[in-house]
Short mmCIF file of C-alpha atoms in Angstrom, two decimals:
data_model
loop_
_atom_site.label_atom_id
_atom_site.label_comp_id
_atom_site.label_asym_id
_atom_site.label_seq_id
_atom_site.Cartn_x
_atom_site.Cartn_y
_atom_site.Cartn_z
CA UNK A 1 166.62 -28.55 161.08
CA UNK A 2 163.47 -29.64 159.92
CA UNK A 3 162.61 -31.84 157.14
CA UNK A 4 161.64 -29.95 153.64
CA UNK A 5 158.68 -31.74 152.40
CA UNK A 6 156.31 -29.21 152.21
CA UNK A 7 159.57 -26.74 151.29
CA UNK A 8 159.33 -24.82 148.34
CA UNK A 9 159.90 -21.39 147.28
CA UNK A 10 159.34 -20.09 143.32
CA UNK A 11 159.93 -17.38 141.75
CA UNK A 12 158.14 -17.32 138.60
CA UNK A 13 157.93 -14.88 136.10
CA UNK A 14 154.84 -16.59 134.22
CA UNK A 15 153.11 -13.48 135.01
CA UNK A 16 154.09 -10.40 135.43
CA UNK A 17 156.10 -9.82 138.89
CA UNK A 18 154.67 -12.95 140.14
CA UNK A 19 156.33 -15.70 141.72
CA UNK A 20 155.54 -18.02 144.36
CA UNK A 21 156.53 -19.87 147.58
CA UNK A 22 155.66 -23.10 149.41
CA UNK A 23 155.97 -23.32 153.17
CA UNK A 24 155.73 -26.04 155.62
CA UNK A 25 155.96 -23.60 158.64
CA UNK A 26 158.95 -25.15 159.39
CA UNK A 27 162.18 -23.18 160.04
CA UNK A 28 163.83 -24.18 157.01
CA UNK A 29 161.43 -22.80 154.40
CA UNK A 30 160.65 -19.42 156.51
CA UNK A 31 164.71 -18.86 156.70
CA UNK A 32 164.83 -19.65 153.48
CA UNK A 33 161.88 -17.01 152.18
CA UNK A 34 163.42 -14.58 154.55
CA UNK A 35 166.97 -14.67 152.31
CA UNK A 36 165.03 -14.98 148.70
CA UNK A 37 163.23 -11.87 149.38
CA UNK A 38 166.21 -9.30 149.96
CA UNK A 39 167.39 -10.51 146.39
CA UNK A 40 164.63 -10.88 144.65
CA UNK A 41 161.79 -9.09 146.81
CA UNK A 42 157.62 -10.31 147.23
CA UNK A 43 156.08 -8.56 144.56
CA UNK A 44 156.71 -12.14 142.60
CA UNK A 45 156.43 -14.05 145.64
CA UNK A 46 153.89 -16.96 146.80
CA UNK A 47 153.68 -18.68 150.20
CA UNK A 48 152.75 -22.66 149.28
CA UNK A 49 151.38 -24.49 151.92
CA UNK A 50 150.11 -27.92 151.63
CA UNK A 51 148.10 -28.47 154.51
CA UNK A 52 148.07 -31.86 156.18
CA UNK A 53 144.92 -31.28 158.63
CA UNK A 54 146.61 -32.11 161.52
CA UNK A 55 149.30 -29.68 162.47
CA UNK A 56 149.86 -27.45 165.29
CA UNK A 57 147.75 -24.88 166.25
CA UNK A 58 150.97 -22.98 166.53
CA UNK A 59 152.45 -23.31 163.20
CA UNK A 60 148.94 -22.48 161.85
CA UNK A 61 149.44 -18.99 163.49
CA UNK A 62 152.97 -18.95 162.96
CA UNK A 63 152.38 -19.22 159.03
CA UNK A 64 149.87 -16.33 159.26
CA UNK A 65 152.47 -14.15 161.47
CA UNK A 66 155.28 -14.68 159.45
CA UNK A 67 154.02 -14.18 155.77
CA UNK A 68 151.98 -10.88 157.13
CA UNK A 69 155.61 -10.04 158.17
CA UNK A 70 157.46 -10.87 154.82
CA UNK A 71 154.59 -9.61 152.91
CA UNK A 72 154.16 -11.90 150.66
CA UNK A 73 150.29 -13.80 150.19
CA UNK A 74 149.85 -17.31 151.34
CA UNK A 75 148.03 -19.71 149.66
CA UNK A 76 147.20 -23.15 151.14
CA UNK A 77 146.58 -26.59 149.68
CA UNK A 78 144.57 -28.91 150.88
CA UNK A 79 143.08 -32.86 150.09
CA UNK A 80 140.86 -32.99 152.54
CA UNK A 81 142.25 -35.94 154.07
CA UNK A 82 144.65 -36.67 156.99
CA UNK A 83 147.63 -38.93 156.74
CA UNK A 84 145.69 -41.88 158.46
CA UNK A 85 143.37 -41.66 156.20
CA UNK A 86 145.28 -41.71 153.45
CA UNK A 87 147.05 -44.68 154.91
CA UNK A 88 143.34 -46.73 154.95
CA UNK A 89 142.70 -45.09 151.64
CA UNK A 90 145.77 -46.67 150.14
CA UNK A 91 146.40 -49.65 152.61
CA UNK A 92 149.59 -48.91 153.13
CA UNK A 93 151.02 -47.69 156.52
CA UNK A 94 153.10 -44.85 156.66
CA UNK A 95 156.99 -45.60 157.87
CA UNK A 96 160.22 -44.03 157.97
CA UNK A 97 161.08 -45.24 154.68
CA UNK A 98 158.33 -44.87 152.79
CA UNK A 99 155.09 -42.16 153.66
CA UNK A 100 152.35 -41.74 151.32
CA UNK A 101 151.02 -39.36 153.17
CA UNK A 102 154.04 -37.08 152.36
CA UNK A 103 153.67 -37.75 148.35
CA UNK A 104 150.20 -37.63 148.12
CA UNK A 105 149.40 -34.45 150.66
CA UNK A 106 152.14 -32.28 150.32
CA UNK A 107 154.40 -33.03 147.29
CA UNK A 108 151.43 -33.66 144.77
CA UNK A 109 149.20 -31.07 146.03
CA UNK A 110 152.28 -28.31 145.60
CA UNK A 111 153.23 -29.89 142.64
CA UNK A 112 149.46 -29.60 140.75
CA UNK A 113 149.31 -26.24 141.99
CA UNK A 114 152.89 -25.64 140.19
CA UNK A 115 151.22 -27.12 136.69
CA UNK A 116 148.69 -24.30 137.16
CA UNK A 117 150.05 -21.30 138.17
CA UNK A 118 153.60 -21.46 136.77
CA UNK A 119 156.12 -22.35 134.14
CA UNK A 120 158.77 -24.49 134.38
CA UNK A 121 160.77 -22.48 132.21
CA UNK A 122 160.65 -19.32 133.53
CA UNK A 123 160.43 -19.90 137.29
CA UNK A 124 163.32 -20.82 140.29
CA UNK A 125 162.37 -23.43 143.51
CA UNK A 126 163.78 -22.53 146.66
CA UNK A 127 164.26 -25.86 149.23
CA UNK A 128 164.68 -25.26 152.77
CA UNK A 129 167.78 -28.10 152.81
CA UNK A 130 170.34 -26.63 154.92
CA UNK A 131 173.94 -28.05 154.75
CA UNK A 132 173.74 -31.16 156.76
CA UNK A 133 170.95 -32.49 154.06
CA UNK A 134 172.68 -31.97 150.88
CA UNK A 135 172.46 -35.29 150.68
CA UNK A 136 169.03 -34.88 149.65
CA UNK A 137 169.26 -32.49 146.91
CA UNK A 138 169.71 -34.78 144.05
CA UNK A 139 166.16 -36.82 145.06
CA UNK A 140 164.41 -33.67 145.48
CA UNK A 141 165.84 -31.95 141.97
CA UNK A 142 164.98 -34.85 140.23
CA UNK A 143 161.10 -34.97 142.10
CA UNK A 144 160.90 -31.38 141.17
CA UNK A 145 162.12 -31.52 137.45
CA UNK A 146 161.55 -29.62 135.15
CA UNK A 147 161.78 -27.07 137.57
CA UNK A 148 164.97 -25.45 138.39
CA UNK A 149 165.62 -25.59 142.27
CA UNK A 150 167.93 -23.87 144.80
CA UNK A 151 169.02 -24.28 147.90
CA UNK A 152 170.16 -21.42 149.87
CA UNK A 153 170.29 -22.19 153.31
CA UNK A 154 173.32 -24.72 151.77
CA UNK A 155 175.95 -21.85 151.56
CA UNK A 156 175.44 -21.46 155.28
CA UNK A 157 176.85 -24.06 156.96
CA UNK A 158 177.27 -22.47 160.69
CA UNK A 159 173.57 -21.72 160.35
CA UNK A 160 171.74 -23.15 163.84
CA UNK A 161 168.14 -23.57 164.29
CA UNK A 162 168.73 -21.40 167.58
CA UNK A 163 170.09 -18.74 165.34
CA UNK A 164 167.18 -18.55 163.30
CA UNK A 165 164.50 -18.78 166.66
CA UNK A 166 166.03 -15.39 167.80
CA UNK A 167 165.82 -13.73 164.43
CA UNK A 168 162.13 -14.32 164.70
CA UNK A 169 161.26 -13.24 168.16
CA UNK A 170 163.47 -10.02 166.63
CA UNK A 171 160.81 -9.65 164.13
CA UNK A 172 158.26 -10.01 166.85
CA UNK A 173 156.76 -13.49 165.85
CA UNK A 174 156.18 -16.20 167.82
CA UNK A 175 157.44 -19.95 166.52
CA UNK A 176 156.22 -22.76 166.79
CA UNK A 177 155.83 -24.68 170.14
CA UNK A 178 157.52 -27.62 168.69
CA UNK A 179 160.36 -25.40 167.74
CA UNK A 180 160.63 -23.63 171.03
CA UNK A 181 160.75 -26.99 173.00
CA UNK A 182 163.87 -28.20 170.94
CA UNK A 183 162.02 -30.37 168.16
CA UNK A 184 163.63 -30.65 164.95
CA UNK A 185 160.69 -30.41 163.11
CA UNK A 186 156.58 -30.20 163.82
CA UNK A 187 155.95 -31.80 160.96
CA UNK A 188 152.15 -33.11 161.23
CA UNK A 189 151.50 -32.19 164.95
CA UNK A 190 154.97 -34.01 165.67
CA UNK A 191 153.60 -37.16 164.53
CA UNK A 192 155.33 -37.71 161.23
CA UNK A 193 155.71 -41.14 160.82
CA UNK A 194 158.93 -40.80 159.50
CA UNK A 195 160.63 -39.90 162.68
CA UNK A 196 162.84 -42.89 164.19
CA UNK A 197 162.22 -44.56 167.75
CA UNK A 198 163.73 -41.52 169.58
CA UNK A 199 161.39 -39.44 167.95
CA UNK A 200 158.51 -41.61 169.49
CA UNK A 201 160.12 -42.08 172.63
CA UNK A 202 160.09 -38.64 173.39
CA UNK A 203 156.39 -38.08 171.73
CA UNK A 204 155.61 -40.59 174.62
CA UNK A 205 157.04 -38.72 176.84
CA UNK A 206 156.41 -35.07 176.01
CA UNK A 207 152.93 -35.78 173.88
CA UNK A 208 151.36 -38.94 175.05
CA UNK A 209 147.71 -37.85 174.15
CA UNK A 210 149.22 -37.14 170.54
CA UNK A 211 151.31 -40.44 171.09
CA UNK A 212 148.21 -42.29 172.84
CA UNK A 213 146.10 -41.66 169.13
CA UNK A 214 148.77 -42.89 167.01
CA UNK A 215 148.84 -45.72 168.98
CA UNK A 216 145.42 -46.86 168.87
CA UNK A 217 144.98 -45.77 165.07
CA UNK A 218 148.16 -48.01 164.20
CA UNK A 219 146.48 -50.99 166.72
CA UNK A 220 143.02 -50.40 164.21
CA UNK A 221 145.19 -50.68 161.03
CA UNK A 222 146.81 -53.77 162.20
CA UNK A 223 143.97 -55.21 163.33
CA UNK A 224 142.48 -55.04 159.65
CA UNK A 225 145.93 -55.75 157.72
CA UNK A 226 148.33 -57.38 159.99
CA UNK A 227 152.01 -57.01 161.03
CA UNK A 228 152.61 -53.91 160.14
CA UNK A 229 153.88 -50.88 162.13
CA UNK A 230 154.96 -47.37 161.68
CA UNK A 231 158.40 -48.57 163.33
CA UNK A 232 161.34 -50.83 162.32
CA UNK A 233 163.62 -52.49 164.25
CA UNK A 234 166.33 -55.10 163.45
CA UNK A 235 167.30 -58.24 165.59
CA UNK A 236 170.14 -61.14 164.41
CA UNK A 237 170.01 -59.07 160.69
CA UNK A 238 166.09 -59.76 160.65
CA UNK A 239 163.99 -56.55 160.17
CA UNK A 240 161.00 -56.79 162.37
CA UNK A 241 157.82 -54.49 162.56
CA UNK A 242 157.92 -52.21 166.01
CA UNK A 243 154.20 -51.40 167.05
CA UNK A 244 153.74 -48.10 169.13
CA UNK A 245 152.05 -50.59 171.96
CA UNK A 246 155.31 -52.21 172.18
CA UNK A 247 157.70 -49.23 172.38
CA UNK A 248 155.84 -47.93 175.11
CA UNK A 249 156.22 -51.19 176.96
CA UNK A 250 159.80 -50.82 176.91
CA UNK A 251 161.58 -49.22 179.53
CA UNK A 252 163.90 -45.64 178.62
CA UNK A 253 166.81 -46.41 177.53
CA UNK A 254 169.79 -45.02 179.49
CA UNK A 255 170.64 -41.12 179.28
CA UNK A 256 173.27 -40.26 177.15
CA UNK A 257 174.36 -37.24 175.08
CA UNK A 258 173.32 -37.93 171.76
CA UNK A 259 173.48 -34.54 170.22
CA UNK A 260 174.56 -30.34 170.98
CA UNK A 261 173.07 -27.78 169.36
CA UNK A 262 174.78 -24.03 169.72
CA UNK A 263 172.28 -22.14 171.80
CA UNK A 264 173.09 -18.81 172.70
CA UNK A 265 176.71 -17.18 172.84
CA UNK A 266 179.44 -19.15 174.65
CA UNK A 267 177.18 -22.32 175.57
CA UNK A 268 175.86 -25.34 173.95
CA UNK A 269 172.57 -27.11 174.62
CA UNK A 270 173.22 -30.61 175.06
CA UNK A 271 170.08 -33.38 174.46
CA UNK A 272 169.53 -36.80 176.62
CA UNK A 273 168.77 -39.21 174.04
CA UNK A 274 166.26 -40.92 176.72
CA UNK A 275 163.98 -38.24 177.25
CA UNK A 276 164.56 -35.70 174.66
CA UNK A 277 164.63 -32.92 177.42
CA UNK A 278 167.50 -30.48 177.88
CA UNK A 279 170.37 -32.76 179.45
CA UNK A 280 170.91 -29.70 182.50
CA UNK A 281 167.00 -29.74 183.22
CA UNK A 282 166.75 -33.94 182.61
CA UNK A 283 164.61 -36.01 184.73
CA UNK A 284 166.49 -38.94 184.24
CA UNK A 285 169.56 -37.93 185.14
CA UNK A 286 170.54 -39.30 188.63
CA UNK A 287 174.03 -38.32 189.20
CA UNK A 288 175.81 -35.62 187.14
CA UNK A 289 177.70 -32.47 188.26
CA UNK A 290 178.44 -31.33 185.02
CA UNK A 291 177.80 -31.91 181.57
CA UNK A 292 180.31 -34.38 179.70
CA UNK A 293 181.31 -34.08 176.35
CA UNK A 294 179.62 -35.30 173.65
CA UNK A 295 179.01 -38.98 173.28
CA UNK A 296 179.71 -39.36 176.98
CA UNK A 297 176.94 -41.54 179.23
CA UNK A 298 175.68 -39.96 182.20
CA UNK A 299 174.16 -42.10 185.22
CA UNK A 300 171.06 -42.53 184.63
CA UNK A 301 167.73 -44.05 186.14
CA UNK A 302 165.63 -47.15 183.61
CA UNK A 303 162.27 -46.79 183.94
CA UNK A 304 159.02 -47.53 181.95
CA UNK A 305 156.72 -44.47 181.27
CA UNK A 306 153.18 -45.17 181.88
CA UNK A 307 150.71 -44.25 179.26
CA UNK A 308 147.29 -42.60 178.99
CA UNK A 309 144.14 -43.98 178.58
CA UNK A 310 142.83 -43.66 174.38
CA UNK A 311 141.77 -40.52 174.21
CA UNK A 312 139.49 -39.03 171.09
CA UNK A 313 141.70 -38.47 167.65
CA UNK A 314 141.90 -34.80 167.44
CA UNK A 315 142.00 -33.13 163.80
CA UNK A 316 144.72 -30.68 165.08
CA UNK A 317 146.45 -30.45 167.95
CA UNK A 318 146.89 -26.89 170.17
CA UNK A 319 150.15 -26.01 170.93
#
């Protein structure tokens, strides 16, 4: 499920029957506004979104669709910068383990619109964790202190992200592309620098206009402050940067099945760690007459994946 960076829901009662939510349009925070609001209803309910400038065109219309539907107002946030620019602002490149971007567009944005509009001691954050984060919950209460937080997508534990696409497309909206396509999160057009080298594999392979960008904006910030990359990797114990330009050199890795998520009733969607595609429908999948259980390695074909020329940095990609 996607990360809950930009996840927040509050109920406040700082003014009368007023509350509010924050939103990153993933899956987590709408599932979790779509439980809140049988308890507690919208009349005291805000959608927060802190707006990175560079997501989907999508989840833009998916945010619109979805809090028309709940009927509850959305209100966006904004700097007015992207992540790479806060990255030259700061000069600091974003990584898995620590983003600036995330802190400074999205968590202090929400979090000075909090100060303003409501009252620690009278209003309740909702997190879009579900139960295979809880892990996080103790780094996000203490970021969001002295607010009190919840998390109910924890009590659900058989809760699947293909669970929740059908419940929208019941309501009549239309998710994400990201989310359609199997992503676990859109986070920043799918860019978020925080995703691992799988992630970025299959950017390369499913985006490589969006991956063809990072990669010359992360050759520009090296070029002016040195070894530095948005990837890690670790050789003989030494931790090493791991440019984009050199990940794309590299040839796939070998398909295997690295994850299943439950799709509909009776079947299970298994993932090829190579590509990122839908093990049945994978390219690189050579010889396979069936699926094998988890963890299993299928036969698979090595190859390198050619990239695109550098194309123009867009300010938001279409879906």
């Amino acid at each position: 499920m996607a990360r809950s960076d930009q996840t927040l829901l509050i109920r406040t009662r700082t003014l009368p029957d007023t509350a509010g939510a924050a939103t990153s349009g993933g899956f987590g925070s709408w599932a979790t506004a779509q439980r809140v609001a049988p308890c507690h209803g919208t009349a005291n309910m805000i959608l927060l979104f802190s707006d990175t400038l560079t997501e989907e065109t999508s989840l833009y219309a998916f945010l619109t669709e979805s809090a028309a539907q709940l009927g509850a107002p959305l209100v966006r946030v904004a700097d007015g910068r992207t992540p790479f620019e806060v990255y030259w602002h700061s000069r600091f490149l974003g990584n898995s383990r620590l983003a600036p971007c995330s802190k400074i567009l999205k968590q202090q944005l929400a979090r000075r619109w909090l100060e303003v509009n409501g009252d620690p001691r009278t209003a309740t954050l909702y997190v879009g964790i579900d139960a295979g984060e809880t892990r996080r919950i103790p780094g996000v209460r203490a970021g969001w202190a002295p607010w009190t937080v919840q998390f109910p997508l924890t009590d659900e534990p058989e809760l699947t992200k293909e669970a929740m696409l059908a419940v929208a497309r019941g309501l009549g909206l239309t998710p994400p592309a990201a989310s359609q396509k199997g992503f676990a999160h859109a986070n920043c057009g799918g860019l978020c620098v925080r995703g691992g080298q799988a992630h970025w594999r299959r950017r390369l392979v499913r985006h490589p206009d969006r991956f063809a960008d990072y990669e010359h904006r992360e050759q520009e910030f090296r070029a002016e402050f040195g070894d530095v990359a948005i990837l890690k990797e670790q050789r003989d114990r030494v931790v090493r940067p791991l440019p984009l330009t050199e990940l794309r050199r590299r040839p796939q890795p070998t398909c295997t099945i690295a994850r299943a998520a439950p799709a509909k009733a009776g079947t299970r969607l298994h993932w090829c760690a190579g590509t990122g595609e839908p093990a049945v429908a994978c390219t690189k999948v050579t010889a396979a007459t069936s699926i094998p259980p988890r963890g299993t390695a299928l036969t698979a074909r090595s190859a390198g994946t050619p990239g695109p020329p550098r194309g123009e940095a867009a300010p938001r990609h279409a879906a």
